[in-house]
Short mmCIF file of C-alpha atoms in Angstrom, two decimals:
data_model
loop_
_atom_site.label_atom_id
_atom_site.label_comp_id
_atom_site.label_asym_id
_atom_site.label_seq_id
_atom_site.Cartn_x
_atom_site.Cartn_y
_atom_site.Cartn_z
CA MET K 1 0.00 0.00 0.00
CA ASN K 2 1.12 3.51 -0.77
CA TYR K 3 -0.23 6.71 0.69
CA LYS K 4 0.17 10.43 0.24
CA ILE K 5 -0.62 13.15 2.75
CA SER K 6 -1.28 16.72 1.64
CA HIS K 7 -2.78 19.84 3.18
CA GLU K 8 -5.14 22.40 1.77
CA GLY K 9 -6.02 25.18 4.16
CA GLU K 10 -7.32 23.63 7.38
CA ILE K 11 -7.91 20.19 5.85
CA VAL K 12 -5.48 17.29 5.60
CA PHE K 13 -5.99 14.83 2.73
CA ILE K 14 -4.81 11.24 3.03
CA ASN K 15 -4.85 9.27 -0.23
CA PHE K 16 -4.43 5.50 -0.04
CA HIS K 17 -3.49 3.38 -3.07
CA GLY K 18 -3.45 -0.41 -3.28
CA ASP K 19 -4.44 -2.74 -0.46
CA LEU K 20 -5.06 -1.11 2.92
CA ILE K 21 -3.29 -3.57 5.17
CA GLY K 22 -2.29 -1.70 8.30
CA GLU K 23 0.60 -3.88 9.47
CA GLU K 24 3.01 -2.39 6.94
CA ASN K 25 2.71 1.37 7.29
CA GLY K 26 0.04 1.73 9.96
CA PRO K 27 2.38 3.15 12.63
CA GLU K 28 3.95 5.52 10.09
CA ILE K 29 0.52 6.80 9.01
CA ILE K 30 -0.58 7.32 12.62
CA GLU K 31 2.65 9.24 13.32
CA SER K 32 1.83 11.55 10.38
CA VAL K 33 -1.69 12.01 11.77
CA ASN K 34 -0.22 12.93 15.16
CA ASP K 35 2.04 15.52 13.48
CA THR K 36 -0.98 16.98 11.68
CA LEU K 37 -2.98 17.20 14.90
CA SER K 38 -0.08 18.87 16.69
CA ASN K 39 -0.34 21.63 14.06
CA ASN K 40 -4.01 22.13 15.05
CA ILE K 41 -5.39 20.71 11.80
CA VAL K 42 -8.46 18.71 12.84
CA LYS K 43 -10.31 18.13 9.56
CA CYS K 44 -9.39 15.12 7.45
CA ALA K 45 -10.53 13.59 4.15
CA VAL K 46 -9.38 10.02 3.54
CA ASP K 47 -9.52 9.17 -0.16
CA ILE K 48 -9.80 5.41 -0.56
CA SER K 49 -10.99 5.39 -4.16
CA ASP K 50 -7.83 3.49 -5.19
CA VAL K 51 -8.08 0.88 -2.40
CA ARG K 52 -8.86 -2.56 -3.77
CA TYR K 53 -8.82 -4.52 -0.52
CA ILE K 54 -8.91 -3.71 3.17
CA ASN K 55 -8.28 -6.09 6.07
CA SER K 56 -8.92 -5.80 9.82
CA SER K 57 -5.62 -4.00 10.39
CA GLY K 58 -6.53 -1.50 7.66
CA ILE K 59 -9.90 -0.95 9.33
CA GLY K 60 -7.99 -0.44 12.58
CA VAL K 61 -5.92 2.29 10.93
CA LEU K 62 -9.09 4.08 9.74
CA ILE K 63 -10.67 3.82 13.21
CA THR K 64 -7.49 5.11 14.87
CA ILE K 65 -7.39 8.08 12.49
CA LEU K 66 -11.06 8.83 13.22
CA THR K 67 -10.57 8.52 16.99
CA LYS K 68 -7.54 10.80 17.05
CA PHE K 69 -9.29 13.52 15.04
CA ARG K 70 -12.54 13.32 17.00
CA ASN K 71 -10.65 13.43 20.32
CA LYS K 72 -9.33 16.82 19.18
CA GLY K 73 -12.81 18.02 18.20
CA GLY K 74 -12.28 17.28 14.51
CA GLU K 75 -13.82 15.10 11.86
CA VAL K 76 -12.82 12.52 9.25
CA ILE K 77 -14.65 11.87 5.99
CA ILE K 78 -14.10 8.80 3.83
CA VAL K 79 -14.05 9.62 0.11
CA ASN K 80 -15.23 7.34 -2.69
CA PRO K 81 -14.83 3.77 -1.39
CA SER K 82 -15.03 1.03 -4.02
CA GLU K 83 -18.11 -1.20 -4.00
CA HIS K 84 -16.11 -3.95 -2.27
CA VAL K 85 -14.87 -1.61 0.46
CA LYS K 86 -18.32 0.00 0.78
CA LYS K 87 -19.84 -3.46 1.43
CA LEU K 88 -17.21 -4.10 4.09
CA LEU K 89 -18.01 -0.78 5.77
CA VAL K 90 -21.70 -1.75 5.82
CA ILE K 91 -21.03 -5.27 7.16
CA THR K 92 -18.85 -3.88 9.96
CA LYS K 93 -21.36 -1.02 10.54
CA LEU K 94 -18.56 1.50 10.09
CA ASN K 95 -20.76 3.29 7.55
CA VAL K 96 -22.68 4.57 10.60
CA ILE K 97 -19.54 5.89 12.32
CA PHE K 98 -17.81 7.46 9.32
CA SER K 99 -19.15 10.17 7.04
CA ILE K 100 -18.82 8.80 3.51
CA VAL K 101 -19.00 10.96 0.37
CA ASP K 102 -18.37 10.34 -3.33
CA THR K 103 -15.98 13.18 -4.19
CA ILE K 104 -13.22 15.34 -2.74
CA ALA K 105 -15.39 18.39 -3.47
CA GLU K 106 -18.16 16.95 -1.28
CA ALA K 107 -15.63 16.20 1.47
CA LYS K 108 -14.35 19.81 1.37
CA GLU K 109 -17.92 21.11 1.53
CA GLU K 110 -18.78 18.90 4.52
CA LEU K 111 -15.57 19.71 6.40
CA ASN K 112 -15.94 23.46 5.84
CA LYS K 113 -19.45 23.64 7.36
#
C-alpha cells in the first residue's frame, strides 16, 4: 500500500493506493496524523478510491485516524470507497460511524461547514 498526505487550508488529505493492510505502514501513518494534529489541523478527508482490498488492520488504521481527530474536536470523511470496500463498511457497521461521500469536493464542503 502507498499513501500520500497533503494539506489544503485547514484540511489534511490522506490518499491511499493499493491494499489497505495496516501492518506495513500503519504506525507511520498514525505518526503523520499525530504531526498533523499537533499543528491544530483537525479536519481530514481520507480518499480510498484506489483501495482494492482492506483487512482488519486496515480498518484499525481508519478507526485510529477517526478517533484521534474526534478526540481533538475534529472530523474525518471517507471519500469514494469502491463497491467492495463499501460493502465491508456496511457489514462492519462503520458506515454509521464514518461520514462517507463520493468526491473530494463533497468532502471539502462537509468539512468546511
